[in-house]
Structures are given as C-alpha cells and as structure tokens.
C-alpha cells in the first residue's frame, strides 16, 4: 500500500513538473509580441529561396515570406543567418523563434519540431550533363552524387541510391561551386540550383534526369508552442487563399506553387 502511495505521489509530481515545463514553453507567441521582434532562422545560400543580392542584402522567396509574416504579426524581423544543416539545431537551441528556410515537412522531422501547414514547396531532382544517360536510381550505382547535407535530398538519395557514392556539402552554395568546378557531375538538388549551375557553367548543359519529389515546406517551430503554431497556421492559410504566398513564390521561381502540394482554389 505504501509503495502504491509513493508511486502515486511520484507520478503526480512528474505530471505537475511536466505541466509547469509545458506552461513555461507555451508562451513564445506572447514573448515575441512583447519583444517586438521575431527571430527567423534562414540559411542564406539557397538560390531563389534565400540568397544575397547585388547589394549583399538577403533576398528570395523565403526572405519575403518571413518579412510578410513579421509585418502581419506587427513585429520587426530579425534574420538569423545559418547553414542548412543548422536549421533544426538552431531552433532547438532557441537561438531563433522559427525557421523559414526551405525545410520540407517530413514525418522524421515532425518527431522533434512542429511544422505549419505548407507555405511553399520545393522540387527535388537528379541532374547531370545532357550527354550522360541517367533515368533512375539504379543508374546512379558506382557514380558520385553531390547534395546538401541534412536535407530531404540527402534522406531520399541515401535511401534510394544505395550503390552511389554520396558527396555531402554543408550548404547549397558549396554544392553549386563543387558542381561548377567539376568535383561532381551528378547532383540531387532543386531546379533553381540547376539553373544557377547552368548560368555559371553554361557549357556543361545540366538537365533534369528524373524528379525525386515535390515537397511542401513548413514554417518550423519548437514543440509545445500551441499559440504560436495556431497563429502561423492561420496566417499561412489566409495568405495561400488570398494568393500572397503564391505571388511571392512566382516572383522568384517563375511559376505557381505546384499543384501536387497546393490544389488550385
């Protein structure tokens, strides 16, 4: 009887502690409003999504989306520049309030962070020079494939192209440089990165060999922030319906958000 009572008190204490912890973490929305600033982590080096312009200022569809979110929230935007691999660790270390940085919504990531409903999308493809015959993952056996570390590209290509030699780079900018300089001839990335590579090295004639995925991107936040998630979900839904997020995407990517992720209204 005594052990049962002790167990009950211990369980109650644990529940109370969990409740206190949850309450302490669940007011980030109010903290952001009180501070008057939202810290948004963005990997500056992902062409069309987030990069620096001729004046060395951050720009791209994710940068514009972050600016629009801050404006509608009524706070200032503070961009926290990071590497691609540091997107989730930066959030978990609470060096940023949210991440808006071409982060695909996946079941694995959703175990450790929360995602908004999709605000944008990214197409993942395998690309190589036009004269190279590649039609599927089996054709990558024995070949070197470049990609950016800790991305959906990394997960899919590692899983599906088991016979390939995977060359991992810390960000898209380094991947692009490696392809342009001939360190790798095959890469898994996005149409925008392929376009940037062809612009820098037009003689290489890179083309899409096959599509890997059209993936929805989510505004990413720590778990245990229901008020913040509710507001951001509502913000995304409103701005998908009114066309603002599609307009931002089209401005930089030259096309509408893919219907595989976003059905036409």
JSON list of N, CA, C and O in Angstrom, two decimals, residues 44-88:
[
{"chain": "A", "resi": 44, "resn": "UNK", "atom": "N", "xyz": [21.10, 31.40, -45.68]},
{"chain": "A", "resi": 44, "resn": "UNK", "atom": "CA", "xyz": [21.34, 32.29, -46.81]},
{"chain": "A", "resi": 44, "resn": "UNK", "atom": "C", "xyz": [22.34, 31.62, -47.75]},
{"chain": "A", "resi": 44, "resn": "UNK", "atom": "O", "xyz": [23.53, 31.54, -47.46]},
{"chain": "A", "resi": 45, "resn": "UNK", "atom": "N", "xyz": [21.85, 31.09, -48.84]},
{"chain": "A", "resi": 45, "resn": "UNK", "atom": "CA", "xyz": [22.72, 30.36, -49.77]},
{"chain": "A", "resi": 45, "resn": "UNK", "atom": "C", "xyz": [21.93, 29.31, -50.53]},
{"chain": "A", "resi": 45, "resn": "UNK", "atom": "O", "xyz": [22.49, 28.36, -51.05]},
{"chain": "A", "resi": 46, "resn": "UNK", "atom": "N", "xyz": [20.61, 29.51, -50.58]},
{"chain": "A", "resi": 46, "resn": "UNK", "atom": "CA", "xyz": [19.73, 28.61, -51.32]},
{"chain": "A", "resi": 46, "resn": "UNK", "atom": "C", "xyz": [19.07, 29.40, -52.44]},
{"chain": "A", "resi": 46, "resn": "UNK", "atom": "O", "xyz": [18.09, 30.11, -52.20]},
{"chain": "A", "resi": 47, "resn": "UNK", "atom": "N", "xyz": [19.65, 29.37, -53.65]},
{"chain": "A", "resi": 47, "resn": "UNK", "atom": "CA", "xyz": [19.16, 30.21, -54.74]},
{"chain": "A", "resi": 47, "resn": "UNK", "atom": "C", "xyz": [17.64, 30.19, -54.88]},
{"chain": "A", "resi": 47, "resn": "UNK", "atom": "O", "xyz": [17.01, 29.15, -54.80]},
{"chain": "A", "resi": 48, "resn": "UNK", "atom": "N", "xyz": [17.10, 31.37, -55.08]},
{"chain": "A", "resi": 48, "resn": "UNK", "atom": "CA", "xyz": [15.68, 31.68, -55.25]},
{"chain": "A", "resi": 48, "resn": "UNK", "atom": "C", "xyz": [14.92, 31.66, -53.92]},
{"chain": "A", "resi": 48, "resn": "UNK", "atom": "O", "xyz": [14.02, 32.45, -53.72]},
{"chain": "A", "resi": 49, "resn": "UNK", "atom": "N", "xyz": [15.28, 30.80, -53.00]},
{"chain": "A", "resi": 49, "resn": "UNK", "atom": "CA", "xyz": [14.63, 30.78, -51.68]},
{"chain": "A", "resi": 49, "resn": "UNK", "atom": "C", "xyz": [15.26, 31.81, -50.74]},
{"chain": "A", "resi": 49, "resn": "UNK", "atom": "O", "xyz": [14.56, 32.57, -50.08]},
{"chain": "A", "resi": 50, "resn": "UNK", "atom": "N", "xyz": [16.59, 31.82, -50.66]},
{"chain": "A", "resi": 50, "resn": "UNK", "atom": "CA", "xyz": [17.27, 32.73, -49.74]},
{"chain": "A", "resi": 50, "resn": "UNK", "atom": "C", "xyz": [18.73, 32.88, -50.18]},
{"chain": "A", "resi": 50, "resn": "UNK", "atom": "O", "xyz": [19.47, 31.90, -50.17]},
{"chain": "A", "resi": 51, "resn": "UNK", "atom": "N", "xyz": [19.09, 34.11, -50.55]},
{"chain": "A", "resi": 51, "resn": "UNK", "atom": "CA", "xyz": [20.44, 34.38, -51.03]},
{"chain": "A", "resi": 51, "resn": "UNK", "atom": "C", "xyz": [20.71, 35.87, -50.87]},
{"chain": "A", "resi": 51, "resn": "UNK", "atom": "O", "xyz": [19.83, 36.62, -50.42]},
{"chain": "A", "resi": 52, "resn": "UNK", "atom": "N", "xyz": [21.90, 36.32, -51.20]},
{"chain": "A", "resi": 52, "resn": "UNK", "atom": "CA", "xyz": [22.21, 37.74, -51.11]},
{"chain": "A", "resi": 52, "resn": "UNK", "atom": "C", "xyz": [22.16, 38.37, -52.50]},
{"chain": "A", "resi": 52, "resn": "UNK", "atom": "O", "xyz": [22.60, 37.77, -53.49]},
{"chain": "A", "resi": 53, "resn": "UNK", "atom": "N", "xyz": [21.62, 39.61, -52.57]},
{"chain": "A", "resi": 53, "resn": "UNK", "atom": "CA", "xyz": [21.52, 40.29, -53.86]},
{"chain": "A", "resi": 53, "resn": "UNK", "atom": "C", "xyz": [22.81, 41.06, -54.16]},
{"chain": "A", "resi": 53, "resn": "UNK", "atom": "O", "xyz": [23.82, 40.91, -53.45]},
{"chain": "A", "resi": 54, "resn": "UNK", "atom": "N", "xyz": [22.78, 41.88, -55.20]},
{"chain": "A", "resi": 54, "resn": "UNK", "atom": "CA", "xyz": [23.97, 42.61, -55.62]},
{"chain": "A", "resi": 54, "resn": "UNK", "atom": "C", "xyz": [24.47, 43.58, -54.55]},
{"chain": "A", "resi": 54, "resn": "UNK", "atom": "O", "xyz": [25.66, 43.94, -54.52]},
{"chain": "A", "resi": 55, "resn": "UNK", "atom": "N", "xyz": [23.58, 43.98, -53.65]},
{"chain": "A", "resi": 55, "resn": "UNK", "atom": "CA", "xyz": [23.95, 44.88, -52.56]},
{"chain": "A", "resi": 55, "resn": "UNK", "atom": "C", "xyz": [24.26, 44.12, -51.27]},
{"chain": "A", "resi": 55, "resn": "UNK", "atom": "O", "xyz": [24.32, 44.72, -50.19]},
{"chain": "A", "resi": 56, "resn": "UNK", "atom": "N", "xyz": [24.41, 42.79, -51.41]},
{"chain": "A", "resi": 56, "resn": "UNK", "atom": "CA", "xyz": [24.73, 41.92, -50.26]},
{"chain": "A", "resi": 56, "resn": "UNK", "atom": "C", "xyz": [23.63, 41.92, -49.20]},
{"chain": "A", "resi": 56, "resn": "UNK", "atom": "O", "xyz": [23.88, 41.72, -48.02]},
{"chain": "A", "resi": 57, "resn": "UNK", "atom": "N", "xyz": [22.40, 42.12, -49.66]},
{"chain": "A", "resi": 57, "resn": "UNK", "atom": "CA", "xyz": [21.24, 42.06, -48.77]},
{"chain": "A", "resi": 57, "resn": "UNK", "atom": "C", "xyz": [20.50, 40.74, -48.98]},
{"chain": "A", "resi": 57, "resn": "UNK", "atom": "O", "xyz": [20.40, 40.26, -50.12]},
{"chain": "A", "resi": 58, "resn": "UNK", "atom": "N", "xyz": [19.96, 40.13, -47.92]},
{"chain": "A", "resi": 58, "resn": "UNK", "atom": "CA", "xyz": [19.23, 38.88, -48.08]},
{"chain": "A", "resi": 58, "resn": "UNK", "atom": "C", "xyz": [17.96, 39.07, -48.89]},
{"chain": "A", "resi": 58, "resn": "UNK", "atom": "O", "xyz": [17.24, 40.07, -48.71]},
{"chain": "A", "resi": 59, "resn": "UNK", "atom": "N", "xyz": [17.70, 38.16, -49.78]},
{"chain": "A", "resi": 59, "resn": "UNK", "atom": "CA", "xyz": [16.50, 38.22, -50.62]},
{"chain": "A", "resi": 59, "resn": "UNK", "atom": "C", "xyz": [16.07, 36.80, -50.97]},
{"chain": "A", "resi": 59, "resn": "UNK", "atom": "O", "xyz": [16.73, 35.83, -50.60]},
{"chain": "A", "resi": 60, "resn": "UNK", "atom": "N", "xyz": [14.97, 36.67, -51.68]},
{"chain": "A", "resi": 60, "resn": "UNK", "atom": "CA", "xyz": [14.46, 35.36, -52.07]},
{"chain": "A", "resi": 60, "resn": "UNK", "atom": "C", "xyz": [13.05, 35.14, -51.53]},
{"chain": "A", "resi": 60, "resn": "UNK", "atom": "O", "xyz": [12.53, 35.92, -50.73]},
{"chain": "A", "resi": 61, "resn": "UNK", "atom": "N", "xyz": [12.42, 34.06, -51.97]},
{"chain": "A", "resi": 61, "resn": "UNK", "atom": "CA", "xyz": [11.03, 33.82, -51.59]},
{"chain": "A", "resi": 61, "resn": "UNK", "atom": "C", "xyz": [10.87, 33.56, -50.09]},
{"chain": "A", "resi": 61, "resn": "UNK", "atom": "O", "xyz": [9.89, 34.01, -49.49]},
{"chain": "A", "resi": 62, "resn": "UNK", "atom": "N", "xyz": [11.82, 32.88, -49.46]},
{"chain": "A", "resi": 62, "resn": "UNK", "atom": "CA", "xyz": [11.71, 32.66, -48.01]},
{"chain": "A", "resi": 62, "resn": "UNK", "atom": "C", "xyz": [11.93, 33.95, -47.24]},
{"chain": "A", "resi": 62, "resn": "UNK", "atom": "O", "xyz": [11.29, 34.19, -46.21]},
{"chain": "A", "resi": 63, "resn": "UNK", "atom": "N", "xyz": [12.83, 34.80, -47.73]},
{"chain": "A", "resi": 63, "resn": "UNK", "atom": "CA", "xyz": [13.08, 36.09, -47.06]},
{"chain": "A", "resi": 63, "resn": "UNK", "atom": "C", "xyz": [11.83, 36.97, -47.15]},
{"chain": "A", "resi": 63, "resn": "UNK", "atom": "O", "xyz": [11.43, 37.60, -46.16]},
{"chain": "A", "resi": 64, "resn": "UNK", "atom": "N", "xyz": [11.21, 37.01, -48.33]},
{"chain": "A", "resi": 64, "resn": "UNK", "atom": "CA", "xyz": [9.99, 37.79, -48.48]},
{"chain": "A", "resi": 64, "resn": "UNK", "atom": "C", "xyz": [8.85, 37.24, -47.62]},
{"chain": "A", "resi": 64, "resn": "UNK", "atom": "O", "xyz": [8.06, 38.00, -47.05]},
{"chain": "A", "resi": 65, "resn": "UNK", "atom": "N", "xyz": [8.75, 35.90, -47.55]},
{"chain": "A", "resi": 65, "resn": "UNK", "atom": "CA", "xyz": [7.70, 35.29, -46.72]},
{"chain": "A", "resi": 65, "resn": "UNK", "atom": "C", "xyz": [7.92, 35.64, -45.25]},
{"chain": "A", "resi": 65, "resn": "UNK", "atom": "O", "xyz": [6.97, 35.97, -44.53]},
{"chain": "A", "resi": 66, "resn": "UNK", "atom": "N", "xyz": [9.17, 35.61, -44.81]},
{"chain": "A", "resi": 66, "resn": "UNK", "atom": "CA", "xyz": [9.48, 35.96, -43.42]},
{"chain": "A", "resi": 66, "resn": "UNK", "atom": "C", "xyz": [9.14, 37.42, -43.14]},
{"chain": "A", "resi": 66, "resn": "UNK", "atom": "O", "xyz": [8.59, 37.75, -42.08]},
{"chain": "A", "resi": 67, "resn": "UNK", "atom": "N", "xyz": [9.43, 38.31, -44.09]},
{"chain": "A", "resi": 67, "resn": "UNK", "atom": "CA", "xyz": [9.13, 39.73, -43.92]},
{"chain": "A", "resi": 67, "resn": "UNK", "atom": "C", "xyz": [7.62, 39.96, -43.85]},
{"chain": "A", "resi": 67, "resn": "UNK", "atom": "O", "xyz": [7.14, 40.77, -43.03]},
{"chain": "A", "resi": 68, "resn": "UNK", "atom": "N", "xyz": [6.87, 39.24, -44.67]},
{"chain": "A", "resi": 68, "resn": "UNK", "atom": "CA", "xyz": [5.41, 39.37, -44.67]},
{"chain": "A", "resi": 68, "resn": "UNK", "atom": "C", "xyz": [4.82, 38.86, -43.36]},
{"chain": "A", "resi": 68, "resn": "UNK", "atom": "O", "xyz": [3.91, 39.47, -42.79]},
{"chain": "A", "resi": 69, "resn": "UNK", "atom": "N", "xyz": [5.37, 37.75, -42.87]},
{"chain": "A", "resi": 69, "resn": "UNK", "atom": "CA", "xyz": [4.89, 37.19, -41.60]},
{"chain": "A", "resi": 69, "resn": "UNK", "atom": "C", "xyz": [5.13, 38.18, -40.45]},
{"chain": "A", "resi": 69, "resn": "UNK", "atom": "O", "xyz": [4.24, 38.44, -39.64]},
{"chain": "A", "resi": 70, "resn": "UNK", "atom": "N", "xyz": [6.33, 38.74, -40.40]},
{"chain": "A", "resi": 70, "resn": "UNK", "atom": "CA", "xyz": [6.65, 39.70, -39.33]},
{"chain": "A", "resi": 70, "resn": "UNK", "atom": "C", "xyz": [5.75, 40.93, -39.40]},
{"chain": "A", "resi": 70, "resn": "UNK", "atom": "O", "xyz": [5.27, 41.41, -38.38]},
{"chain": "A", "resi": 71, "resn": "UNK", "atom": "N", "xyz": [5.52, 41.40, -40.62]},
{"chain": "A", "resi": 71, "resn": "UNK", "atom": "CA", "xyz": [4.66, 42.59, -40.80]},
{"chain": "A", "resi": 71, "resn": "UNK", "atom": "C", "xyz": [3.25, 42.32, -40.30]},
{"chain": "A", "resi": 71, "resn": "UNK", "atom": "O", "xyz": [2.66, 43.13, -39.57]},
{"chain": "A", "resi": 72, "resn": "UNK", "atom": "N", "xyz": [2.70, 41.16, -40.68]},
{"chain": "A", "resi": 72, "resn": "UNK", "atom": "CA", "xyz": [1.33, 40.83, -40.26]},
{"chain": "A", "resi": 72, "resn": "UNK", "atom": "C", "xyz": [1.24, 40.55, -38.76]},
{"chain": "A", "resi": 72, "resn": "UNK", "atom": "O", "xyz": [0.18, 40.74, -38.15]},
{"chain": "A", "resi": 73, "resn": "UNK", "atom": "N", "xyz": [2.33, 40.09, -38.18]},
{"chain": "A", "resi": 73, "resn": "UNK", "atom": "CA", "xyz": [2.37, 39.85, -36.74]},
{"chain": "A", "resi": 73, "resn": "UNK", "atom": "C", "xyz": [2.55, 41.15, -35.96]},
{"chain": "A", "resi": 73, "resn": "UNK", "atom": "O", "xyz": [2.28, 41.22, -34.76]},
{"chain": "A", "resi": 74, "resn": "UNK", "atom": "N", "xyz": [2.97, 42.20, -36.67]},
{"chain": "A", "resi": 74, "resn": "UNK", "atom": "CA", "xyz": [3.14, 43.50, -36.04]},
{"chain": "A", "resi": 74, "resn": "UNK", "atom": "C", "xyz": [4.44, 43.65, -35.28]},
{"chain": "A", "resi": 74, "resn": "UNK", "atom": "O", "xyz": [4.52, 44.40, -34.30]},
{"chain": "A", "resi": 75, "resn": "UNK", "atom": "N", "xyz": [5.49, 42.92, -35.75]},
{"chain": "A", "resi": 75, "resn": "UNK", "atom": "CA", "xyz": [6.79, 42.99, -35.09]},
{"chain": "A", "resi": 75, "resn": "UNK", "atom": "C", "xyz": [7.89, 43.17, -36.14]},
{"chain": "A", "resi": 75, "resn": "UNK", "atom": "O", "xyz": [7.66, 43.03, -37.34]},
{"chain": "A", "resi": 76, "resn": "UNK", "atom": "N", "xyz": [9.09, 43.47, -35.67]},
{"chain": "A", "resi": 76, "resn": "UNK", "atom": "CA", "xyz": [10.24, 43.60, -36.56]},
{"chain": "A", "resi": 76, "resn": "UNK", "atom": "C", "xyz": [10.79, 42.22, -36.90]},
{"chain": "A", "resi": 76, "resn": "UNK", "atom": "O", "xyz": [10.67, 41.27, -36.12]},
{"chain": "A", "resi": 77, "resn": "UNK", "atom": "N", "xyz": [11.41, 42.11, -38.08]},
{"chain": "A", "resi": 77, "resn": "UNK", "atom": "CA", "xyz": [12.03, 40.86, -38.50]},
{"chain": "A", "resi": 77, "resn": "UNK", "atom": "C", "xyz": [13.53, 40.90, -38.19]},
{"chain": "A", "resi": 77, "resn": "UNK", "atom": "O", "xyz": [14.22, 41.84, -38.60]},
{"chain": "A", "resi": 78, "resn": "UNK", "atom": "N", "xyz": [14.01, 39.89, -37.49]},
{"chain": "A", "resi": 78, "resn": "UNK", "atom": "CA", "xyz": [15.44, 39.71, -37.29]},
{"chain": "A", "resi": 78, "resn": "UNK", "atom": "C", "xyz": [15.83, 38.40, -37.95]},
{"chain": "A", "resi": 78, "resn": "UNK", "atom": "O", "xyz": [15.41, 37.33, -37.52]},
{"chain": "A", "resi": 79, "resn": "UNK", "atom": "N", "xyz": [16.62, 38.47, -39.02]},
{"chain": "A", "resi": 79, "resn": "UNK", "atom": "CA", "xyz": [17.07, 37.26, -39.69]},
{"chain": "A", "resi": 79, "resn": "UNK", "atom": "C", "xyz": [18.29, 36.70, -38.97]},
{"chain": "A", "resi": 79, "resn": "UNK", "atom": "O", "xyz": [19.26, 37.41, -38.71]},
{"chain": "A", "resi": 80, "resn": "UNK", "atom": "N", "xyz": [18.21, 35.42, -38.63]},
{"chain": "A", "resi": 80, "resn": "UNK", "atom": "CA", "xyz": [19.33, 34.71, -38.01]},
{"chain": "A", "resi": 80, "resn": "UNK", "atom": "C", "xyz": [19.97, 33.85, -39.10]},
{"chain": "A", "resi": 80, "resn": "UNK", "atom": "O", "xyz": [19.42, 32.82, -39.49]},
{"chain": "A", "resi": 81, "resn": "UNK", "atom": "N", "xyz": [21.11, 34.27, -39.66]},
{"chain": "A", "resi": 81, "resn": "UNK", "atom": "CA", "xyz": [21.72, 33.51, -40.75]},
{"chain": "A", "resi": 81, "resn": "UNK", "atom": "C", "xyz": [22.35, 32.21, -40.24]},
{"chain": "A", "resi": 81, "resn": "UNK", "atom": "O", "xyz": [23.05, 32.21, -39.22]},
{"chain": "A", "resi": 82, "resn": "UNK", "atom": "N", "xyz": [22.08, 31.12, -40.95]},
{"chain": "A", "resi": 82, "resn": "UNK", "atom": "CA", "xyz": [22.56, 29.80, -40.51]},
{"chain": "A", "resi": 82, "resn": "UNK", "atom": "C", "xyz": [22.98, 28.99, -41.72]},
{"chain": "A", "resi": 82, "resn": "UNK", "atom": "O", "xyz": [22.79, 29.41, -42.87]},
{"chain": "A", "resi": 83, "resn": "UNK", "atom": "N", "xyz": [23.55, 27.80, -41.48]},
{"chain": "A", "resi": 83, "resn": "UNK", "atom": "CA", "xyz": [23.78, 26.84, -42.54]},
{"chain": "A", "resi": 83, "resn": "UNK", "atom": "C", "xyz": [22.56, 25.94, -42.66]},
{"chain": "A", "resi": 83, "resn": "UNK", "atom": "O", "xyz": [21.74, 25.87, -41.75]},
{"chain": "A", "resi": 84, "resn": "UNK", "atom": "N", "xyz": [22.46, 25.24, -43.77]},
{"chain": "A", "resi": 84, "resn": "UNK", "atom": "CA", "xyz": [21.32, 24.34, -43.98]},
{"chain": "A", "resi": 84, "resn": "UNK", "atom": "C", "xyz": [21.24, 23.28, -42.87]},
{"chain": "A", "resi": 84, "resn": "UNK", "atom": "O", "xyz": [20.18, 23.00, -42.33]},
{"chain": "A", "resi": 85, "resn": "UNK", "atom": "N", "xyz": [22.39, 22.70, -42.52]},
{"chain": "A", "resi": 85, "resn": "UNK", "atom": "CA", "xyz": [22.40, 21.64, -41.52]},
{"chain": "A", "resi": 85, "resn": "UNK", "atom": "C", "xyz": [22.03, 22.14, -40.13]},
{"chain": "A", "resi": 85, "resn": "UNK", "atom": "O", "xyz": [21.64, 21.36, -39.26]},
{"chain": "A", "resi": 86, "resn": "UNK", "atom": "N", "xyz": [22.13, 23.46, -39.90]},
{"chain": "A", "resi": 86, "resn": "UNK", "atom": "CA", "xyz": [21.88, 24.02, -38.57]},
{"chain": "A", "resi": 86, "resn": "UNK", "atom": "C", "xyz": [20.44, 24.48, -38.37]},
{"chain": "A", "resi": 86, "resn": "UNK", "atom": "O", "xyz": [20.12, 25.06, -37.33]},
{"chain": "A", "resi": 87, "resn": "UNK", "atom": "N", "xyz": [19.56, 24.21, -39.34]},
{"chain": "A", "resi": 87, "resn": "UNK", "atom": "CA", "xyz": [18.20, 24.75, -39.23]},
{"chain": "A", "resi": 87, "resn": "UNK", "atom": "C", "xyz": [17.47, 24.26, -37.98]},
{"chain": "A", "resi": 87, "resn": "UNK", "atom": "O", "xyz": [17.00, 25.07, -37.18]},
{"chain": "A", "resi": 88, "resn": "UNK", "atom": "N", "xyz": [17.38, 22.97, -37.77]},
{"chain": "A", "resi": 88, "resn": "UNK", "atom": "CA", "xyz": [16.69, 22.45, -36.60]},
{"chain": "A", "resi": 88, "resn": "UNK", "atom": "C", "xyz": [17.50, 22.65, -35.32]},
{"chain": "A", "resi": 88, "resn": "UNK", "atom": "O", "xyz": [16.94, 23.07, -34.29]}
]
